[in-house]
C-alpha cells in the first residue's frame, strides 16, 4: 500500500509539471525586476497593438541553426513577440516561416528584401562560413516594411513600434532642415540622425530662398549651425511658421575653431536681436569646462612621435541633465564641441515656460572676445569661475510676430500675415556640432531624436528609445570613501572564509568530542 502511495505521488507530481508546462504555453507571464522595466514592453506599445483595427502580420525569417553569438536570437525574438501578442487585439499575428530546407527559406526571405548573412562558425575544429537569414517582414493592409537583419533584441521593441507607426499612420510628419546659410549639410553630414528618424518621419532639406513655400508641409524646422545671418525675408517665413504653432529647433554654434592650428573666431551669424523677440539669446562666448572629453594628440618624442590623450576643456561632457524631463532623463551625457551658453531670461519675463535640458558643470567658464583654444594653453583655475551655465533649453508659449513691430519684407508675398500665434515649441542649443556624424554618438543622436518626438507629440517613442541606453551613474564619493570601499572589498571575502572555516572546525571538533564520550574513549 505504501509503495502504491509513493507511485501515486510520483505520477501526481509528473502530471502537475506537465499541466504547468501546457498552461504556460498559452498563458504568457514574465516578471521584470529592472527599475526601468527594460525587459517589458512599454505602455505605448501595449496601446498600439491593443488598438489595432485591421490585420497586422509579422513574418519572421530565421535559420534553424544560427551560430554563436546569435544562437539564442530566434527564441528571444519569439519571447518579445509573445509579449506583444499578450496585450494585442485579435488582429496582431506573427509566424516563423518554415521551409523545406535552408536554401528555400533564404530564397523566400530574399523576395522580401532580407539578405543572407555570413557568420563564422567552428565545425570539426575548423572555422567555417555559414550563411543564415535573420530578418522580419511587417504587413498591414497592402503595405510592407522590412527589418532586413536582426542582431539583438535590445532595440527590437523600438524597431517594431516604428514599423507599426509607419505602416498604420496615414501620413508621417515632415521635418525640414534649413539650408543655404552654411548650415550642417543634410543629409550628407547627418547620416546618423537620418537613419534614426527616417522610419517615423519624412525628412527633407529646404532652401527658403529657392522655395519660399518649402515649409508648407513641415511640422518641425531644424536650423542647424548657420554660419551666416539668415536674410530678413527668410526670417519672416520662419516667424510665420512659428505663429502657426509649428516647432523650430535653433541649434546655433557661434565659434569656428580649428584644433590643429589653435585658432578660433566668431561666425558672422549674430541674430540675437531676432532671437530676443522669442525670448532667448545665444551668447557670443566660448564655453570651457573641467568636465570635458579627451582628444588624441601626436607629440614629438626623442626623434619620433608619441600618441597621447589630453583633457580638452572646449569639448564639453555635459552630465548635468534635467533628470525630470523625459527627453534627457535617461541619457548618460551630451558631448558638444566649442559651444556657447544660452540666455532665456527674456522668455521667463514674458511668462513663457522655460525648461532647461543641459548645463555645464560647477567648474566652468567662458572666453569672450579674443579666443584661445591652443592645446598647450592651460586655463588658470581662477577662470573656472562659472557654474551651471545653460547650453540647451525648451521654450513653450504663445508668441507675437517679430514683424508686428517691424516692416514686412517686400521681396515675398506677405498675404495672410499673422500678427499673433498659437502655442509653439522651440528648442535652443548653443551648439550644432552634436548633430554632425563626427559627434553624433548614441547619446547625442538620441537627444536630438527625443526632442523631435517630443515636438511631434510622440512621447511613447522617447520612452522606448531611451530605455536601451539608460546608464546607471556612479555616485560621486570622496577619496576617503573610495579607499574604505576598496579596503572592504579586498579584505572582507578572505575574512568571511576564515570565519566560516573556524566555525566548521569548531563544529567538527565538538562532534568528535561527543563521539569520544559516547564511545567511552
One Martini backbone bead per residue (centre of mass of N, CA, C, O) as a GRO file, in nm:
protein
  521
    1UNK     BB    1   0.059   0.063  -0.021
    2UNK     BB    2   0.301   0.245   0.012
    3UNK     BB    3   0.412   0.208  -0.279
    4UNK     BB    4   0.154   0.310  -0.418
    5UNK     BB    5   0.160   0.597  -0.300
    6UNK     BB    6   0.433   0.678  -0.420
    7UNK     BB    7   0.352   0.641  -0.714
    8UNK     BB    8   0.122   0.844  -0.708
    9UNK     BB    9   0.296   1.087  -0.639
   10UNK     BB   10   0.475   1.084  -0.890
   11UNK     BB   11   0.248   1.108  -1.095
   12UNK     BB   12   0.134   1.374  -0.986
   13UNK     BB   13   0.384   1.548  -1.034
   14UNK     BB   14   0.405   1.501  -1.340
   15UNK     BB   15   0.126   1.615  -1.409
   16UNK     BB   16   0.172   1.898  -1.299
   17UNK     BB   17   0.414   1.971  -1.478
   18UNK     BB   18   0.268   1.934  -1.747
   19UNK     BB   19   0.040   2.138  -1.695
   20UNK     BB   20   0.217   2.386  -1.653
   21UNK     BB   21   0.344   2.377  -1.938
   22UNK     BB   22   0.080   2.395  -2.097
   23UNK     BB   23  -0.017   2.664  -1.977
   24UNK     BB   24   0.244   2.835  -2.052
   25UNK     BB   25   0.186   2.830  -2.362
   26UNK     BB   26  -0.089   3.028  -2.319
   27UNK     BB   27   0.033   3.183  -2.061
   28UNK     BB   28   0.170   3.487  -2.036
   29UNK     BB   29   0.466   3.546  -1.829
   30UNK     BB   30   0.648   3.814  -1.647
   31UNK     BB   31   0.935   3.917  -1.450
   32UNK     BB   32   1.039   4.257  -1.397
   33UNK     BB   33   1.314   4.392  -1.193
   34UNK     BB   34   1.369   4.639  -1.335
   35UNK     BB   35   1.342   4.977  -1.296
   36UNK     BB   36   1.283   5.035  -1.631
   37UNK     BB   37   1.154   4.794  -1.773
   38UNK     BB   38   1.350   4.663  -2.001
   39UNK     BB   39   1.180   4.364  -2.047
   40UNK     BB   40   0.936   4.549  -2.118
   41UNK     BB   41   0.677   4.673  -2.258
   42UNK     BB   42   0.527   4.951  -2.329
   43UNK     BB   43   0.243   5.136  -2.322
   44UNK     BB   44   0.260   5.221  -2.614
   45UNK     BB   45   0.266   4.931  -2.734
   46UNK     BB   46   0.008   4.827  -2.606
   47UNK     BB   47  -0.183   5.034  -2.737
   48UNK     BB   48  -0.119   4.975  -3.027
   49UNK     BB   49  -0.207   4.665  -3.033
   50UNK     BB   50  -0.491   4.706  -2.902
   51UNK     BB   51  -0.591   4.919  -3.151
   52UNK     BB   52  -0.622   4.730  -3.365
   53UNK     BB   53  -0.833   4.714  -3.688
   54UNK     BB   54  -0.624   4.529  -3.841
   55UNK     BB   55  -0.429   4.329  -4.003
   56UNK     BB   56  -0.118   4.226  -3.839
   57UNK     BB   57   0.189   4.105  -3.981
   58UNK     BB   58   0.460   3.882  -3.880
   59UNK     BB   59   0.752   3.777  -4.050
   60UNK     BB   60   0.989   3.521  -3.971
   61UNK     BB   61   1.340   3.491  -4.070
   62UNK     BB   62   1.494   3.192  -3.945
   63UNK     BB   63   1.732   2.999  -3.895
   64UNK     BB   64   1.780   2.701  -3.728
   65UNK     BB   65   2.112   2.747  -3.741
   66UNK     BB   66   2.272   2.973  -3.538
   67UNK     BB   67   2.546   3.103  -3.456
   68UNK     BB   68   2.755   3.222  -3.258
   69UNK     BB   69   2.584   3.485  -3.079
   70UNK     BB   70   2.280   3.401  -3.231
   71UNK     BB   71   2.143   3.130  -3.113
   72UNK     BB   72   1.904   3.293  -2.929
   73UNK     BB   73   1.740   3.486  -3.112
   74UNK     BB   74   1.480   3.338  -3.187
   75UNK     BB   75   1.371   3.312  -2.897
   76UNK     BB   76   1.377   3.618  -2.822
   77UNK     BB   77   1.181   3.708  -3.040
   78UNK     BB   78   0.945   3.532  -2.951
   79UNK     BB   79   0.913   3.655  -2.670
   80UNK     BB   80   0.853   3.944  -2.765
   81UNK     BB   81   0.600   3.869  -2.938
   82UNK     BB   82   0.439   3.744  -2.708
   83UNK     BB   83   0.410   4.009  -2.555
   84UNK     BB   84   0.251   4.155  -2.764
   85UNK     BB   85   0.016   3.946  -2.786
   86UNK     BB   86  -0.087   3.970  -2.488
   87UNK     BB   87  -0.193   4.289  -2.567
   88UNK     BB   88  -0.349   4.221  -2.817
   89UNK     BB   89  -0.536   4.199  -3.061
   90UNK     BB   90  -0.664   3.982  -3.304
   91UNK     BB   91  -0.480   4.128  -3.541
   92UNK     BB   92  -0.230   4.005  -3.414
   93UNK     BB   93   0.046   3.852  -3.598
   94UNK     BB   94   0.273   3.565  -3.596
   95UNK     BB   95   0.556   3.408  -3.780
   96UNK     BB   96   0.760   3.128  -3.853
   97UNK     BB   97   0.912   3.049  -4.124
   98UNK     BB   98   0.882   2.765  -4.326
   99UNK     BB   99   1.097   2.513  -4.481
  100UNK     BB  100   1.244   2.258  -4.638
  101UNK     BB  101   1.499   2.449  -4.650
  102UNK     BB  102   1.745   2.685  -4.638
  103UNK     BB  103   1.730   2.769  -4.935
  104UNK     BB  104   1.426   2.830  -4.941
  105UNK     BB  105   1.426   3.039  -4.715
  106UNK     BB  106   1.622   3.240  -4.853
  107UNK     BB  107   1.442   3.284  -5.102
  108UNK     BB  108   1.194   3.396  -4.952
  109UNK     BB  109   1.344   3.632  -4.813
  110UNK     BB  110   1.447   3.778  -5.070
  111UNK     BB  111   1.162   3.875  -5.170
  112UNK     BB  112   1.169   4.094  -4.910
  113UNK     BB  113   1.485   4.188  -4.860
  114UNK     BB  114   1.638   3.944  -4.723
  115UNK     BB  115   1.946   3.865  -4.641
  116UNK     BB  116   2.229   3.702  -4.631
  117UNK     BB  117   2.444   3.594  -4.361
  118UNK     BB  118   2.779   3.590  -4.266
  119UNK     BB  119   2.914   3.334  -4.050
  120UNK     BB  120   3.116   3.224  -3.806
  121UNK     BB  121   3.221   2.876  -3.756
  122UNK     BB  122   3.278   2.574  -3.564
  123UNK     BB  123   3.379   2.278  -3.752
  124UNK     BB  124   3.582   2.035  -3.703
  125UNK     BB  125   3.806   2.246  -3.602
  126UNK     BB  126   3.679   2.462  -3.808
  127UNK     BB  127   3.645   2.743  -3.991
  128UNK     BB  128   3.325   2.850  -4.090
  129UNK     BB  129   3.089   2.950  -4.335
  130UNK     BB  130   2.763   3.081  -4.261
  131UNK     BB  131   2.440   3.097  -4.396
  132UNK     BB  132   2.191   3.337  -4.294
  133UNK     BB  133   1.869   3.422  -4.160
  134UNK     BB  134   1.752   3.749  -3.983
  135UNK     BB  135   1.432   3.852  -4.037
  136UNK     BB  136   1.160   4.099  -4.098
  137UNK     BB  137   0.803   4.122  -4.171
  138UNK     BB  138   0.564   4.388  -4.231
  139UNK     BB  139   0.196   4.377  -4.237
  140UNK     BB  140  -0.040   4.624  -4.386
  141UNK     BB  141  -0.247   4.562  -4.582
  142UNK     BB  142  -0.056   4.679  -4.873
  143UNK     BB  143   0.185   4.701  -4.670
  144UNK     BB  144   0.556   4.710  -4.636
  145UNK     BB  145   0.805   4.610  -4.396
  146UNK     BB  146   1.166   4.590  -4.324
  147UNK     BB  147   1.393   4.378  -4.127
  148UNK     BB  148   1.674   4.246  -4.242
  149UNK     BB  149   1.844   4.265  -3.955
  150UNK     BB  150   1.876   4.072  -3.656
  151UNK     BB  151   2.102   4.104  -3.368
  152UNK     BB  152   1.892   4.202  -3.148
  153UNK     BB  153   1.659   4.285  -2.865
  154UNK     BB  154   1.714   4.571  -2.748
  155UNK     BB  155   1.562   4.734  -3.012
  156UNK     BB  156   1.297   4.585  -3.103
  157UNK     BB  157   1.059   4.751  -2.999
  158UNK     BB  158   1.125   5.004  -3.162
  159UNK     BB  159   1.116   4.874  -3.439
  160UNK     BB  160   0.823   4.778  -3.426
  161UNK     BB  161   0.688   5.051  -3.359
  162UNK     BB  162   0.791   5.198  -3.611
  163UNK     BB  163   0.663   5.016  -3.825
  164UNK     BB  164   0.374   5.053  -3.730
  165UNK     BB  165   0.366   5.357  -3.750
  166UNK     BB  166   0.423   5.370  -4.060
  167UNK     BB  167   0.183   5.181  -4.158
  168UNK     BB  168  -0.073   5.316  -4.007
  169UNK     BB  169  -0.017   5.584  -4.085
  170UNK     BB  170  -0.115   5.801  -4.322
  171UNK     BB  171   0.096   6.027  -4.216
  172UNK     BB  172   0.401   6.180  -4.190
  173UNK     BB  173   0.596   6.382  -4.050
  174UNK     BB  174   0.770   6.684  -4.132
  175UNK     BB  175   1.122   6.754  -4.167
  176UNK     BB  176   1.310   7.050  -4.181
  177UNK     BB  177   1.631   7.151  -4.327
  178UNK     BB  178   1.809   7.416  -4.323
  179UNK     BB  179   1.941   7.594  -4.607
  180UNK     BB  180   2.197   7.850  -4.726
  181UNK     BB  181   2.399   7.915  -4.440
  182UNK     BB  182   2.607   7.691  -4.367
  183UNK     BB  183   2.496   7.446  -4.271
  184UNK     BB  184   2.445   7.144  -4.189
  185UNK     BB  185   2.449   6.901  -4.405
  186UNK     BB  186   2.156   6.770  -4.567
  187UNK     BB  187   2.255   6.438  -4.520
  188UNK     BB  188   2.572   6.416  -4.531
  189UNK     BB  189   2.627   6.505  -4.197
  190UNK     BB  190   2.336   6.328  -4.103
  191UNK     BB  191   2.310   6.007  -4.102
  192UNK     BB  192   2.235   5.923  -3.815
  193UNK     BB  193   1.978   6.088  -3.794
  194UNK     BB  194   1.836   5.973  -4.039
  195UNK     BB  195   1.826   5.673  -3.949
  196UNK     BB  196   1.659   5.730  -3.684
  197UNK     BB  197   1.396   5.892  -3.834
  198UNK     BB  198   1.284   5.766  -4.114
  199UNK     BB  199   1.055   5.573  -3.997
  200UNK     BB  200   0.868   5.842  -3.872
  201UNK     BB  201   0.978   6.046  -4.100
  202UNK     BB  202   0.992   6.319  -4.303
  203UNK     BB  203   1.283   6.419  -4.483
  204UNK     BB  204   1.415   6.759  -4.553
  205UNK     BB  205   1.547   6.994  -4.739
  206UNK     BB  206   1.557   7.367  -4.714
  207UNK     BB  207   1.528   7.651  -4.947
  208UNK     BB  208   1.386   7.962  -4.915
  209UNK     BB  209   1.497   8.112  -5.159
  210UNK     BB  210   1.395   7.888  -5.371
  211UNK     BB  211   1.149   7.794  -5.144
  212UNK     BB  212   0.905   7.963  -4.979
  213UNK     BB  213   0.706   7.686  -4.954
  214UNK     BB  214   0.881   7.461  -4.792
  215UNK     BB  215   0.696   7.473  -4.506
  216UNK     BB  216   0.397   7.380  -4.557
  217UNK     BB  217   0.455   7.048  -4.479
  218UNK     BB  218   0.574   7.124  -4.203
  219UNK     BB  219   0.638   7.075  -3.842
  220UNK     BB  220   0.960   7.090  -3.847
  221UNK     BB  221   1.244   7.304  -3.779
  222UNK     BB  222   1.594   7.291  -3.869
  223UNK     BB  223   1.863   7.494  -3.728
  224UNK     BB  224   2.197   7.393  -3.823
  225UNK     BB  225   2.451   7.602  -3.819
  226UNK     BB  226   2.467   7.898  -3.901
  227UNK     BB  227   2.728   8.113  -4.049
  228UNK     BB  228   2.501   8.305  -4.136
  229UNK     BB  229   2.272   8.526  -4.185
  230UNK     BB  230   1.941   8.544  -4.197
  231UNK     BB  231   1.733   8.671  -4.393
  232UNK     BB  232   1.459   8.868  -4.366
  233UNK     BB  233   1.253   8.698  -4.539
  234UNK     BB  234   1.314   8.426  -4.390
  235UNK     BB  235   1.231   8.518  -4.112
  236UNK     BB  236   0.937   8.546  -4.185
  237UNK     BB  237   0.878   8.248  -4.251
  238UNK     BB  238   0.958   8.146  -3.968
  239UNK     BB  239   0.766   8.318  -3.803
  240UNK     BB  240   0.501   8.203  -3.933
  241UNK     BB  241   0.557   7.915  -3.847
  242UNK     BB  242   0.527   7.979  -3.545
  243UNK     BB  243   0.239   8.106  -3.551
  244UNK     BB  244   0.117   7.808  -3.639
  245UNK     BB  245   0.262   7.607  -3.417
  246UNK     BB  246   0.526   7.538  -3.496
  247UNK     BB  247   0.853   7.392  -3.490
  248UNK     BB  248   1.182   7.492  -3.351
  249UNK     BB  249   1.540   7.435  -3.407
  250UNK     BB  250   1.803   7.603  -3.239
  251UNK     BB  251   2.133   7.548  -3.371
  252UNK     BB  252   2.395   7.749  -3.235
  253UNK     BB  253   2.710   7.823  -3.365
  254UNK     BB  254   2.971   8.074  -3.313
  255UNK     BB  255   3.233   7.887  -3.354
  256UNK     BB  256   3.539   7.879  -3.529
  257UNK     BB  257   3.743   7.581  -3.519
  258UNK     BB  258   4.105   7.483  -3.496
  259UNK     BB  259   4.304   7.260  -3.348
  260UNK     BB  260   4.568   7.252  -3.518
  261UNK     BB  261   4.603   7.584  -3.507
  262UNK     BB  262   4.444   7.727  -3.258
  263UNK     BB  263   4.193   7.861  -3.399
  264UNK     BB  264   3.939   8.121  -3.319
  265UNK     BB  265   3.616   8.232  -3.439
  266UNK     BB  266   3.355   8.425  -3.534
  267UNK     BB  267   3.071   8.427  -3.666
  268UNK     BB  268   2.845   8.599  -3.898
  269UNK     BB  269   2.557   8.520  -3.684
  270UNK     BB  270   2.415   8.759  -3.543
  271UNK     BB  271   2.061   8.705  -3.403
  272UNK     BB  272   1.968   8.830  -3.118
  273UNK     BB  273   1.749   9.033  -3.193
  274UNK     BB  274   1.558   8.808  -3.297
  275UNK     BB  275   1.568   8.603  -3.065
  276UNK     BB  276   1.462   8.797  -2.839
  277UNK     BB  277   1.161   8.782  -2.926
  278UNK     BB  278   1.163   8.460  -2.822
  279UNK     BB  279   1.352   8.475  -2.537
  280UNK     BB  280   1.655   8.451  -2.657
  281UNK     BB  281   2.019   8.378  -2.626
  282UNK     BB  282   2.332   8.353  -2.796
  283UNK     BB  283   2.621   8.371  -2.678
  284UNK     BB  284   2.935   8.546  -2.731
  285UNK     BB  285   3.089   8.254  -2.655
  286UNK     BB  286   3.325   8.022  -2.486
  287UNK     BB  287   3.314   7.717  -2.357
  288UNK     BB  288   3.446   7.579  -2.046
  289UNK     BB  289   3.548   7.257  -1.884
  290UNK     BB  290   3.639   7.020  -1.658
  291UNK     BB  291   3.413   6.864  -1.796
  292UNK     BB  292   3.565   6.654  -2.035
  293UNK     BB  293   3.721   6.554  -2.316
  294UNK     BB  294   3.927   6.359  -2.501
  295UNK     BB  295   4.225   6.386  -2.699
  296UNK     BB  296   4.426   6.322  -2.968
  297UNK     BB  297   4.787   6.341  -2.964
  298UNK     BB  298   5.090   6.444  -3.135
  299UNK     BB  299   5.423   6.393  -3.017
  300UNK     BB  300   5.739   6.478  -2.990
  301UNK     BB  301   5.984   6.193  -2.933
  302UNK     BB  302   6.292   6.115  -2.961
  303UNK     BB  303   6.262   6.147  -3.293
  304UNK     BB  304   5.957   6.101  -3.257
  305UNK     BB  305   5.626   5.972  -3.194
  306UNK     BB  306   5.352   6.037  -2.966
  307UNK     BB  307   5.060   5.907  -2.826
  308UNK     BB  308   4.804   6.105  -2.670
  309UNK     BB  309   4.591   6.210  -2.394
  310UNK     BB  310   4.376   6.496  -2.350
  311UNK     BB  311   4.221   6.735  -2.181
  312UNK     BB  312   3.947   6.924  -2.340
  313UNK     BB  313   3.758   7.205  -2.240
  314UNK     BB  314   3.595   7.248  -2.534
  315UNK     BB  315   3.481   6.951  -2.480
  316UNK     BB  316   3.187   6.876  -2.367
  317UNK     BB  317   3.065   6.687  -2.069
  318UNK     BB  318   2.734   6.661  -2.021
  319UNK     BB  319   2.570   6.574  -1.695
  320UNK     BB  320   2.373   6.819  -1.646
  321UNK     BB  321   2.066   6.684  -1.648
  322UNK     BB  322   1.723   6.674  -1.676
  323UNK     BB  323   1.576   6.418  -1.481
  324UNK     BB  324   1.259   6.526  -1.529
  325UNK     BB  325   1.304   6.486  -1.834
  326UNK     BB  326   1.232   6.274  -2.096
  327UNK     BB  327   1.463   6.350  -2.297
  328UNK     BB  328   1.726   6.322  -2.061
  329UNK     BB  329   1.694   6.120  -1.812
  330UNK     BB  330   1.859   5.860  -1.970
  331UNK     BB  331   2.112   6.008  -2.017
  332UNK     BB  332   2.446   6.038  -1.969
  333UNK     BB  333   2.545   6.242  -2.208
  334UNK     BB  334   2.685   6.537  -2.368
  335UNK     BB  335   2.857   6.622  -2.668
  336UNK     BB  336   3.034   6.944  -2.703
  337UNK     BB  337   3.181   7.158  -2.943
  338UNK     BB  338   3.214   7.476  -2.914
  339UNK     BB  339   3.026   7.624  -2.708
  340UNK     BB  340   2.743   7.811  -2.602
  341UNK     BB  341   2.562   8.002  -2.417
  342UNK     BB  342   2.239   8.062  -2.278
  343UNK     BB  343   1.947   8.289  -2.277
  344UNK     BB  344   1.603   8.310  -2.092
  345UNK     BB  345   1.490   8.561  -1.941
  346UNK     BB  346   1.281   8.684  -2.136
  347UNK     BB  347   1.083   8.445  -2.134
  348UNK     BB  348   1.018   8.464  -1.832
  349UNK     BB  349   0.910   8.760  -1.846
  350UNK     BB  350   0.689   8.653  -2.073
  351UNK     BB  351   0.565   8.377  -1.950
  352UNK     BB  352   0.729   8.151  -2.032
  353UNK     BB  353   0.819   7.824  -2.077
  354UNK     BB  354   1.111   7.694  -1.910
  355UNK     BB  355   1.337   7.417  -2.006
  356UNK     BB  356   1.596   7.272  -1.895
  357UNK     BB  357   1.857   7.027  -2.012
  358UNK     BB  358   2.158   7.168  -2.019
  359UNK     BB  359   2.468   7.189  -1.826
  360UNK     BB  360   2.721   7.286  -1.679
  361UNK     BB  361   2.938   7.275  -1.451
  362UNK     BB  362   3.084   7.401  -1.154
  363UNK     BB  363   3.353   7.405  -1.358
  364UNK     BB  364   3.337   7.692  -1.539
  365UNK     BB  365   3.363   7.891  -1.850
  366UNK     BB  366   3.451   8.196  -2.043
  367UNK     BB  367   3.508   8.325  -2.360
  368UNK     BB  368   3.575   8.666  -2.459
  369UNK     BB  369   3.655   8.758  -2.762
  370UNK     BB  370   3.938   8.645  -2.730
  371UNK     BB  371   4.058   8.332  -2.856
  372UNK     BB  372   4.188   8.022  -2.684
  373UNK     BB  373   4.262   7.672  -2.814
  374UNK     BB  374   4.524   7.576  -2.735
  375UNK     BB  375   4.670   7.287  -2.628
  376UNK     BB  376   4.895   7.440  -2.438
  377UNK     BB  377   4.670   7.578  -2.294
  378UNK     BB  378   4.629   7.674  -1.952
  379UNK     BB  379   4.369   7.714  -1.761
  380UNK     BB  380   4.310   7.890  -1.507
  381UNK     BB  381   4.136   7.823  -1.221
  382UNK     BB  382   4.009   8.119  -1.183
  383UNK     BB  383   3.832   8.074  -1.462
  384UNK     BB  384   3.650   7.858  -1.305
  385UNK     BB  385   3.374   8.078  -1.227
  386UNK     BB  386   3.143   7.898  -1.341
  387UNK     BB  387   2.789   7.780  -1.315
  388UNK     BB  388   2.549   7.627  -1.472
  389UNK     BB  389   2.538   7.669  -1.782
  390UNK     BB  390   2.328   7.701  -2.030
  391UNK     BB  391   2.278   7.500  -2.348
  392UNK     BB  392   1.979   7.376  -2.310
  393UNK     BB  393   1.632   7.455  -2.424
  394UNK     BB  394   1.287   7.505  -2.360
  395UNK     BB  395   1.010   7.673  -2.535
  396UNK     BB  396   0.683   7.787  -2.424
  397UNK     BB  397   0.426   7.951  -2.628
  398UNK     BB  398   0.280   8.262  -2.712
  399UNK     BB  399   0.342   8.437  -3.000
  400UNK     BB  400   0.456   8.721  -3.144
  401UNK     BB  401   0.534   8.892  -3.407
  402UNK     BB  402   0.819   9.042  -3.522
  403UNK     BB  403   0.640   9.201  -3.758
  404UNK     BB  404   0.453   9.387  -3.589
  405UNK     BB  405   0.717   9.606  -3.540
  406UNK     BB  406   0.792   9.542  -3.841
  407UNK     BB  407   0.863   9.540  -4.153
  408UNK     BB  408   0.764   9.405  -4.429
  409UNK     BB  409   0.859   9.222  -4.674
  410UNK     BB  410   0.893   9.294  -5.039
  411UNK     BB  411   1.004   9.006  -5.174
  412UNK     BB  412   0.735   8.879  -5.061
  413UNK     BB  413   0.453   8.715  -4.980
  414UNK     BB  414   0.221   8.860  -4.712
  415UNK     BB  415  -0.026   8.712  -4.726
  416UNK     BB  416  -0.167   8.637  -4.416
  417UNK     BB  417  -0.064   8.780  -4.184
  418UNK     BB  418   0.060   8.697  -3.851
  419UNK     BB  419   0.063   8.850  -3.540
  420UNK     BB  420  -0.054   8.594  -3.396
  421UNK     BB  421  -0.010   8.302  -3.203
  422UNK     BB  422   0.015   7.989  -3.126
  423UNK     BB  423   0.133   7.738  -2.969
  424UNK     BB  424   0.482   7.677  -2.919
  425UNK     BB  425   0.805   7.512  -2.993
  426UNK     BB  426   1.138   7.548  -2.861
  427UNK     BB  427   1.481   7.496  -2.943
  428UNK     BB  428   1.789   7.563  -2.757
  429UNK     BB  429   2.133   7.561  -2.883
  430UNK     BB  430   2.490   7.631  -2.834
  431UNK     BB  431   2.494   7.406  -3.076
  432UNK     BB  432   2.581   7.178  -3.379
  433UNK     BB  433   2.783   6.933  -3.360
  434UNK     BB  434   2.598   6.694  -3.235
  435UNK     BB  435   2.466   6.623  -3.537
  436UNK     BB  436   2.716   6.527  -3.637
  437UNK     BB  437   2.877   6.242  -3.715
  438UNK     BB  438   3.135   6.296  -3.538
  439UNK     BB  439   2.925   6.343  -3.263
  440UNK     BB  440   2.687   6.123  -3.311
  441UNK     BB  441   2.626   5.966  -3.073
  442UNK     BB  442   2.394   5.802  -2.901
  443UNK     BB  443   2.318   6.040  -2.714
  444UNK     BB  444   2.300   6.271  -2.919
  445UNK     BB  445   2.097   6.137  -3.114
  446UNK     BB  446   1.879   6.084  -2.900
  447UNK     BB  447   1.829   6.371  -2.823
  448UNK     BB  448   1.727   6.466  -3.094
  449UNK     BB  449   1.500   6.253  -3.129
  450UNK     BB  450   1.345   6.327  -2.871
  451UNK     BB  451   1.273   6.613  -2.952
  452UNK     BB  452   1.111   6.539  -3.198
  453UNK     BB  453   0.901   6.367  -3.051
  454UNK     BB  454   0.806   6.589  -2.858
  455UNK     BB  455   0.712   6.785  -3.083
  456UNK     BB  456   0.528   6.538  -3.215
  457UNK     BB  457   0.391   6.381  -2.974
  458UNK     BB  458   0.609   6.111  -2.924
  459UNK     BB  459   0.665   5.987  -2.624
  460UNK     BB  460   0.673   5.679  -2.661
  461UNK     BB  461   0.942   5.667  -2.824
  462UNK     BB  462   1.122   5.775  -2.601
  463UNK     BB  463   1.078   5.550  -2.396
  464UNK     BB  464   1.201   5.324  -2.575
  465UNK     BB  465   1.475   5.442  -2.667
  466UNK     BB  466   1.593   5.512  -2.373
  467UNK     BB  467   1.594   5.226  -2.243
  468UNK     BB  468   1.872   5.125  -2.404
  469UNK     BB  469   2.073   5.375  -2.263
  470UNK     BB  470   2.054   5.350  -1.980
  471UNK     BB  471   2.259   5.478  -1.712
  472UNK     BB  472   2.425   5.415  -1.429
  473UNK     BB  473   2.531   5.627  -1.199
  474UNK     BB  474   2.796   5.706  -1.025
  475UNK     BB  475   2.864   5.792  -0.719
  476UNK     BB  476   2.999   6.070  -0.581
  477UNK     BB  477   3.295   6.031  -0.393
  478UNK     BB  478   3.528   6.026  -0.178
  479UNK     BB  479   3.847   5.922  -0.133
  480UNK     BB  480   3.798   5.789   0.144
  481UNK     BB  481   3.560   5.607   0.054
  482UNK     BB  482   3.712   5.454  -0.163
  483UNK     BB  483   3.920   5.324   0.031
  484UNK     BB  484   3.718   5.173   0.208
  485UNK     BB  485   3.587   5.000  -0.013
  486UNK     BB  486   3.847   4.866  -0.109
  487UNK     BB  487   3.924   4.737   0.162
  488UNK     BB  488   3.667   4.565   0.192
  489UNK     BB  489   3.683   4.412  -0.084
  490UNK     BB  490   3.957   4.267  -0.011
  491UNK     BB  491   3.907   4.156   0.301
  492UNK     BB  492   3.626   4.029   0.347
  493UNK     BB  493   3.628   3.753   0.204
  494UNK     BB  494   3.866   3.614   0.370
  495UNK     BB  495   3.733   3.656   0.647
  496UNK     BB  496   3.483   3.483   0.594
  497UNK     BB  497   3.633   3.220   0.533
  498UNK     BB  498   3.777   3.197   0.807
  499UNK     BB  499   3.523   3.194   0.987
  500UNK     BB  500   3.391   2.947   0.860
  501UNK     BB  501   3.627   2.754   0.922
  502UNK     BB  502   3.618   2.782   1.229
  503UNK     BB  503   3.328   2.687   1.263
  504UNK     BB  504   3.365   2.404   1.137
  505UNK     BB  505   3.591   2.314   1.331
  506UNK     BB  506   3.419   2.336   1.590
  507UNK     BB  507   3.198   2.137   1.508
  508UNK     BB  508   3.382   1.894   1.459
  509UNK     BB  509   3.510   1.886   1.743
  510UNK     BB  510   3.245   1.844   1.899
  511UNK     BB  511   3.164   1.580   1.764
  512UNK     BB  512   3.413   1.411   1.852
  513UNK     BB  513   3.367   1.448   2.156
  514UNK     BB  514   3.096   1.296   2.164
  515UNK     BB  515   3.197   1.025   2.052
  516UNK     BB  516   3.403   0.972   2.273
  517UNK     BB  517   3.202   0.972   2.506
  518UNK     BB  518   3.022   0.743   2.391
  519UNK     BB  519   3.274   0.535   2.366
  520UNK     BB  520   3.474   0.585   2.619
  521UNK     BB  521   3.766   0.734   2.537
   0.00000   0.00000   0.00000
